Short mmCIF file of C-alpha atoms in Angstrom, two decimals:
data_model
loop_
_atom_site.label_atom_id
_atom_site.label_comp_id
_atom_site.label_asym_id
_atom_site.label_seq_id
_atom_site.Cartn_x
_atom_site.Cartn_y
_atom_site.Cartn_z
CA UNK A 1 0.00 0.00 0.00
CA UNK A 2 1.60 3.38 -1.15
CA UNK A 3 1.94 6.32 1.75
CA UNK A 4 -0.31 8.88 2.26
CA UNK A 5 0.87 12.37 0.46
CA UNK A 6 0.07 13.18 4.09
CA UNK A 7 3.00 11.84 5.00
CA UNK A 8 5.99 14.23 5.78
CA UNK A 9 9.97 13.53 3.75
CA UNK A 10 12.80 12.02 5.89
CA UNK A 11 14.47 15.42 6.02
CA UNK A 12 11.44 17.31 7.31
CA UNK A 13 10.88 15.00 10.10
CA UNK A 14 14.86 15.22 11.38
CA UNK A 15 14.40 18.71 11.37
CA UNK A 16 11.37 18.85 13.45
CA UNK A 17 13.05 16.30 15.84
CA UNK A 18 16.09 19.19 15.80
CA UNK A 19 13.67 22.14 16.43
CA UNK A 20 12.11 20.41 19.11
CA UNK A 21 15.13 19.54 20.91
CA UNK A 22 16.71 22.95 20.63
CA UNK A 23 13.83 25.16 20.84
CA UNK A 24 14.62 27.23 17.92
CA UNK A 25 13.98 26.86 14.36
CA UNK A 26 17.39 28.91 13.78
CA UNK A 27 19.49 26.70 16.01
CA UNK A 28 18.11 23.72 14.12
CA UNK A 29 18.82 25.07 10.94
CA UNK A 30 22.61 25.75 11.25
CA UNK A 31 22.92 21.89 13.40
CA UNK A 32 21.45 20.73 9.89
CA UNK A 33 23.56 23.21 7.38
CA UNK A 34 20.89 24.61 6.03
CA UNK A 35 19.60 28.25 5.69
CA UNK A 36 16.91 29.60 8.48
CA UNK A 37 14.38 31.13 5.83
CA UNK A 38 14.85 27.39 3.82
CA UNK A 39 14.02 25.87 7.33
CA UNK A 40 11.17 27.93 7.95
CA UNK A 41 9.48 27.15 4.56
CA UNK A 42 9.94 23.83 4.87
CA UNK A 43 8.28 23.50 8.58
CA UNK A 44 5.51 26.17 6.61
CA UNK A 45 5.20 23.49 3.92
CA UNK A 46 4.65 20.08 6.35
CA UNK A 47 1.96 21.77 8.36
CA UNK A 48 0.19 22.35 5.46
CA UNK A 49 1.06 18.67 4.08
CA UNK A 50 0.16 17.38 7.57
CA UNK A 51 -2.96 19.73 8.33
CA UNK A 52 -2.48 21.14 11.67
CA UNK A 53 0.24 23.68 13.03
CA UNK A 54 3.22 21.99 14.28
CA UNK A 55 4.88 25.37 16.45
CA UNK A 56 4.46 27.72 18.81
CA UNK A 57 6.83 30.42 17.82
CA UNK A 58 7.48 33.27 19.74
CA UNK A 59 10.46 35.73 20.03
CA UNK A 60 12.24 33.18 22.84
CA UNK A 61 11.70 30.59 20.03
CA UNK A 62 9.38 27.37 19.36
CA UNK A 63 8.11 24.64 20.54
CA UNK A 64 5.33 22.21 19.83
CA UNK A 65 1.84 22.26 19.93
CA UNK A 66 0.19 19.53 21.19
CA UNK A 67 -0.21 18.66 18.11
CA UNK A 68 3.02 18.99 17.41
CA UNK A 69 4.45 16.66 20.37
CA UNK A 70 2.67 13.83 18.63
CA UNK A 71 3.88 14.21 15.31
CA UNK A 72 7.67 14.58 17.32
CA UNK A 73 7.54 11.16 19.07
CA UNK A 74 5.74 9.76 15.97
CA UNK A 75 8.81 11.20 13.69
CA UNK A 76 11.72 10.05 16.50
CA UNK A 77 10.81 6.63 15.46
CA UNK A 78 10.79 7.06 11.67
CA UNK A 79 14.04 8.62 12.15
CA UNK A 80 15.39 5.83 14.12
CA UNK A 81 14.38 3.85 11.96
CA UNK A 82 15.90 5.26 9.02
CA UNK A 83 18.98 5.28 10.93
CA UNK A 84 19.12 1.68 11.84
CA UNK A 85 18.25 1.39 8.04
CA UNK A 86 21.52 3.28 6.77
CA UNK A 87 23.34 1.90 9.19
CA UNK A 88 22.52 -1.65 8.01
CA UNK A 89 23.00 -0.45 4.30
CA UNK A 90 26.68 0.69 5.20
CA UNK A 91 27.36 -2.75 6.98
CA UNK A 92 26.51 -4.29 3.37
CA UNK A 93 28.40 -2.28 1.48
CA UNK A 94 31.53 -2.21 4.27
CA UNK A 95 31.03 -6.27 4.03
CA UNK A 96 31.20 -6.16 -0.17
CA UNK A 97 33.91 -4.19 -0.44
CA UNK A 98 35.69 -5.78 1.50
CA UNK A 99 35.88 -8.85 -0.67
CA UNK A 100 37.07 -9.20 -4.52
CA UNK A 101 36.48 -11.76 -7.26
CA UNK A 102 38.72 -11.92 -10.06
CA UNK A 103 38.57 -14.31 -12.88
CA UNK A 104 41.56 -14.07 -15.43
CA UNK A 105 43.74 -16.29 -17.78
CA UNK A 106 46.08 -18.25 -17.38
CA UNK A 107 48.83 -16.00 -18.67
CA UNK A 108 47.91 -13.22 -16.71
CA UNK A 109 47.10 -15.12 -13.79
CA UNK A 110 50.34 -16.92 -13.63
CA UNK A 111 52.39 -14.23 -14.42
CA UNK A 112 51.09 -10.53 -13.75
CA UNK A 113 48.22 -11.26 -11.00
CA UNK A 114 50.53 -12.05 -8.13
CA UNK A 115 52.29 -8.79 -8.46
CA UNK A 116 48.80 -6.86 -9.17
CA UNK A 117 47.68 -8.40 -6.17
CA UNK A 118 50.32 -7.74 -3.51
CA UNK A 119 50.32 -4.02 -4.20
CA UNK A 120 46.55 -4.14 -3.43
CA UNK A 121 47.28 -6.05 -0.30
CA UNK A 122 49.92 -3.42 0.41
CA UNK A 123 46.53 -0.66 -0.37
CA UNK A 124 43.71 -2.13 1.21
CA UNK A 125 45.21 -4.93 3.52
CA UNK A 126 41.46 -6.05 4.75
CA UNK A 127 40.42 -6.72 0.67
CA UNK A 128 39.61 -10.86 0.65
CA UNK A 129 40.39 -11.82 -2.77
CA UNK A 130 39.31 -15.05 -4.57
CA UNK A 131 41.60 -15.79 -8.03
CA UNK A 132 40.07 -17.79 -10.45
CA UNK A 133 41.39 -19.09 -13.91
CA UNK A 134 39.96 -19.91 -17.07
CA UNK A 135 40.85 -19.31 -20.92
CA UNK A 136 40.06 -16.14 -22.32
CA UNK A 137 35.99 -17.02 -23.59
CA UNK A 138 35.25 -18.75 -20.61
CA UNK A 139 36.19 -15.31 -18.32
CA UNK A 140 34.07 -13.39 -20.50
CA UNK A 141 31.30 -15.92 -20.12
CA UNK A 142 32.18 -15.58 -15.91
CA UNK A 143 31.86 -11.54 -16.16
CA UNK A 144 28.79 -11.75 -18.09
CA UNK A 145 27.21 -13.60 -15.61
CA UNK A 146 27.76 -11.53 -12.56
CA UNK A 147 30.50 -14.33 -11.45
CA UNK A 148 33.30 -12.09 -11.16
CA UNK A 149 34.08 -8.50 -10.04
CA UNK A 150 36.45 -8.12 -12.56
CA UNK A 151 38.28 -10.11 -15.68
CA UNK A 152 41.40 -10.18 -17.09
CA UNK A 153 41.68 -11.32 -20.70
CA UNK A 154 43.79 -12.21 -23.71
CA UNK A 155 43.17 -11.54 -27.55
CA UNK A 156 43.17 -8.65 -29.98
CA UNK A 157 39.35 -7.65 -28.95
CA UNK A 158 37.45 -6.58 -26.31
CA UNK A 159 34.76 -9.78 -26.00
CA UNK A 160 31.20 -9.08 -26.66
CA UNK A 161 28.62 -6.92 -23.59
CA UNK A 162 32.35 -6.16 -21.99
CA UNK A 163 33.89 -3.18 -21.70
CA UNK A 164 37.76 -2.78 -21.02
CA UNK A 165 41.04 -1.37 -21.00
CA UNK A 166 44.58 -2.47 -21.50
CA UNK A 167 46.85 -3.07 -18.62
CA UNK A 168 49.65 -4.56 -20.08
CA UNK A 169 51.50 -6.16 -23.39
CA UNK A 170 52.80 -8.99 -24.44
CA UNK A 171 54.09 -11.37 -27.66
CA UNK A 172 53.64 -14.57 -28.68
CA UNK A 173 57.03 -16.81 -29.49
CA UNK A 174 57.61 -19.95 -31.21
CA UNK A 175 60.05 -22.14 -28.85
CA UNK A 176 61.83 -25.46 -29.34
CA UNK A 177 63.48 -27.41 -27.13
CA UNK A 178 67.72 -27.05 -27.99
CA UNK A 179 67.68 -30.62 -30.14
CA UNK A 180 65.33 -29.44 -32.66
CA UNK A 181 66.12 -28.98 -36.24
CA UNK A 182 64.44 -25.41 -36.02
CA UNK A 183 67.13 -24.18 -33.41
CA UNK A 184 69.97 -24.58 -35.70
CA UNK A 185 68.16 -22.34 -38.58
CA UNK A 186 70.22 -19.05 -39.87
CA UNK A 187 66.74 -17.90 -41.03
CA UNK A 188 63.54 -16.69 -39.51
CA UNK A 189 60.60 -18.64 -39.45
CA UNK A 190 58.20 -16.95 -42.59
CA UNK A 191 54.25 -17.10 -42.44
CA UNK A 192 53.59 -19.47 -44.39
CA UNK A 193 55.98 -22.09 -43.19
CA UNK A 194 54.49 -21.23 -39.48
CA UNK A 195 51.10 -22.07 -41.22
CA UNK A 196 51.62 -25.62 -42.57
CA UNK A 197 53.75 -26.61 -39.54
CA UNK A 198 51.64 -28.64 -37.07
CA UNK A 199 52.42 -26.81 -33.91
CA UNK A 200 51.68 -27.85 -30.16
CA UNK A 201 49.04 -25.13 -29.25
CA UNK A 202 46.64 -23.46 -26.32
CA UNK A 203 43.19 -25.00 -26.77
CA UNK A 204 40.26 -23.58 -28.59
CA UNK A 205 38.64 -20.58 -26.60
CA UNK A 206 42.23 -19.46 -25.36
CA UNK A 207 43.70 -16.11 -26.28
CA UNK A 208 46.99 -17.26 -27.08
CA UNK A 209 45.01 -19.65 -29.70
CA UNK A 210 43.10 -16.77 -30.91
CA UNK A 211 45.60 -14.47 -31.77
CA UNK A 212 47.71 -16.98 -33.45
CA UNK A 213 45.07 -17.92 -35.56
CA UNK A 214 44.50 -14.30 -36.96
CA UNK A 215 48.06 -13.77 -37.09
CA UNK A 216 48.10 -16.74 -39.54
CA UNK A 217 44.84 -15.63 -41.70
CA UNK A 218 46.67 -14.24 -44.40
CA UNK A 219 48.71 -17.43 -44.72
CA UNK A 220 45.82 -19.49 -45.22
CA UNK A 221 45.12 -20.47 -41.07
CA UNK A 222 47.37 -22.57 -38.45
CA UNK A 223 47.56 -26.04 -39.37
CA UNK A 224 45.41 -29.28 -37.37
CA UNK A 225 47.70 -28.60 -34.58
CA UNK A 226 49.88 -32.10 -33.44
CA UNK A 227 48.76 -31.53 -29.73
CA UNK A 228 46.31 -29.27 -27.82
CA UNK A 229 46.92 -28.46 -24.38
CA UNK A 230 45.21 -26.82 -21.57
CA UNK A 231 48.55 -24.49 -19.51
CA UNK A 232 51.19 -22.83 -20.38
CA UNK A 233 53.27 -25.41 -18.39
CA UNK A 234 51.91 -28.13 -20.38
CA UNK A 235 53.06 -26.33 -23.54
CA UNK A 236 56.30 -25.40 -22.34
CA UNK A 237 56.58 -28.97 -21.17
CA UNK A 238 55.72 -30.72 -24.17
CA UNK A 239 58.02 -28.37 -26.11
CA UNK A 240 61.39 -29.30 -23.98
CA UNK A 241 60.31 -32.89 -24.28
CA UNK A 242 60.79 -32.59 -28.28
CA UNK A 243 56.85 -32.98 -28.81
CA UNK A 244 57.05 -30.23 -31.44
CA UNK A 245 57.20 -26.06 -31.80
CA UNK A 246 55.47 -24.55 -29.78
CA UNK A 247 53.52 -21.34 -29.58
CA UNK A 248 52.99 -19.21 -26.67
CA UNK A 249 53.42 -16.29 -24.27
CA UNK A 250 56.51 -14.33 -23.56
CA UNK A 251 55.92 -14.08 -20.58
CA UNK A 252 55.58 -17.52 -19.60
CA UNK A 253 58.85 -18.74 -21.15
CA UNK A 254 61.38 -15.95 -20.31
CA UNK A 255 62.95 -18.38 -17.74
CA UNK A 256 63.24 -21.45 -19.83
CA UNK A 257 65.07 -19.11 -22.72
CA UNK A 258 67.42 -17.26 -20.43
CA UNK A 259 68.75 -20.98 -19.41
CA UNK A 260 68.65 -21.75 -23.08
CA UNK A 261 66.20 -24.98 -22.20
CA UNK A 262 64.19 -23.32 -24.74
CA UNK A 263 65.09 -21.81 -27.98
CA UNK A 264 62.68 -18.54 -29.39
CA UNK A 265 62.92 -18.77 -33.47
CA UNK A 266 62.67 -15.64 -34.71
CA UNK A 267 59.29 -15.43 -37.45
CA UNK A 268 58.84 -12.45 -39.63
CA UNK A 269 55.51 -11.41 -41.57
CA UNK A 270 53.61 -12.32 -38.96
CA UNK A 271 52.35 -10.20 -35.86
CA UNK A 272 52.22 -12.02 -32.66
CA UNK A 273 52.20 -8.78 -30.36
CA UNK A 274 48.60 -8.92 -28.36
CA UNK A 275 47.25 -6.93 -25.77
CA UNK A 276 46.20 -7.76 -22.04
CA UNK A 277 42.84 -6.36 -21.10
CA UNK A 278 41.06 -5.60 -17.89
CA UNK A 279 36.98 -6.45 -18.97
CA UNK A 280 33.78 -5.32 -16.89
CA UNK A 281 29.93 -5.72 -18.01
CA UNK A 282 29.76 -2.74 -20.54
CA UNK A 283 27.84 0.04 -18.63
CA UNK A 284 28.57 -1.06 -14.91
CA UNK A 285 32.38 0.65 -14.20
CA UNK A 286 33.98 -1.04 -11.58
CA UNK A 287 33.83 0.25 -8.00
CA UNK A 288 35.83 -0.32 -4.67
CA UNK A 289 38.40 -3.13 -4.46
CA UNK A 290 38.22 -4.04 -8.70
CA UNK A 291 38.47 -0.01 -8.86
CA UNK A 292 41.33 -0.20 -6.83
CA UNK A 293 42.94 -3.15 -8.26
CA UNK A 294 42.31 -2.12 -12.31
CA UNK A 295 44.00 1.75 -11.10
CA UNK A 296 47.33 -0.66 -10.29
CA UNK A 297 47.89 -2.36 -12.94
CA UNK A 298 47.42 0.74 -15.08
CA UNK A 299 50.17 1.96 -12.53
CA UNK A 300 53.05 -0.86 -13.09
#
């Protein structure tokens, strides 16, 4: 059932709680930071709403009519109860701030996230943050749904509904393990032979796989690859143990090519450069802890 038009705004009845208590419209006018006249007017303006005069005024101040006392102790507990009300409202929000869900890939979340997330730790110490990983398409399917605070993506595009904003760069390299016939070339690597070569790739859905496969458009499309595998560490795995090339972040193989366990062939024609993007439901900016966290990695 919708209130009566009889019934008085929140802000009217706190300042007839403040008039009564200090016996002065003025008085209760600069407690509340607003202007007498405005205060007057708007006592003027709920006795007519309400019906009946709500003051005594006089030049040692005001105080209620009988009337008046009624409507007081009749406002103290709509005001208390508003209270109670924000009070509860800031306990929610205090309790979802205070916790963060993050879904990115496996790049990022192997290899940028646990820096990301100590300097937020360092920022907001009391944040509780729950990682989760998943190929590129699958976090956009989690962010869509409401599953995640905030996503962390690979891939030349922003996905679909998402909006977002890049927070870092990266390449992809073609690695073989030391024995392989490729590490002894004088020559890069050109498009096409990348191409035809069956390589040992990210799975379908993964950004790595994506932006090798438009990379290789020109050139006809990758090849059937000769495995499919789910992690970088698989990948880099299956490329020391002479499975085949392999095809995948910078990032994740910078260890395994300083100690020469891996060997980067140099490919030219082709651009294997690709973004890493922050991604939010398009229209909803992120607030608190994914605020915090997106305005550090656009720091680092």
């Amino acid at each position: 059932m919708p209130l009566s038009p009889r019934v008085p705004e929140l802000g009217a009845l706190e300042l007839l709680l403040a008039v009564a208590r200090l016996g002065s419209v003025g008085r209760a006018a600069a407690e509340l930071g607003v202007s007498q006249p405005a205060a007057s007017a708007r006592i003027k303006g709920m006795e007519r709403q309400i019906g009946v005069p709500l003051l005594e005024r006089s030049p040692r101040g005001s105080r209620p009519t009988q009337a008046g006392r009624v409507v007081v102790e009749w406002a103290r507990n709509v005001v208390e109860a508003a209270q109670a009300l924000d009070a509860g409202i800031e306990a929610l929000r205090e309790h979802r701030d205070a916790r963060l869900t993050v879904v990115a890939s496996l790049t990022v979340a192997e290899y940028l996230m646990p820096g990301w997330l100590l300097a937020l730790h360092t920022v907001s110490p009391d944040t509780s943050v729950t990682l989760r990983t998943a190929n590129s398409a699958d976090v956009a399917s989690h962010v869509l749904a409401g599953d995640a605070d905030l996503g962390f993506v690979e891939g030349p595009t922003t996905p679909p509904g998402l909006a977002g904003v890049v927070v870092a760069a990266d390449r992809l390299v073609v690695v073989v393990a030391p024995s392989h016939p490729w590490a002894r070339r004088r020559t890069p690597l050109t498009g096409a032979e990348l191409a035809a070569t069956p390589l040992v790739l990210r799975e379908p859905g993964s950004g790595t796989r994506e932006v090798l496969e438009q990379a290789l458009a020109p050139y006809g499309g990758a090849t059937t690859p000769r495995l499919e595998l789910a992690s970088s560490t698989a990948l880099k795995a299956a490329a020391m143990t002479g499975a085949g090339p392999v095809c995948l972040s910078e990032l994740a193989v910078s260890e395994e090519l300083a100690t020469r366990r891996l060997v980067a062939i140099p490919v030219e024609g082709v651009d294997l450069a690709r973004p890493l993007r922050a991604v939010w439901p398009a229209g909803h900016r992120p607030a608190g802890p994914a605020r915090e966290l997106l305005g550090l990695t656009r720091k680092r």
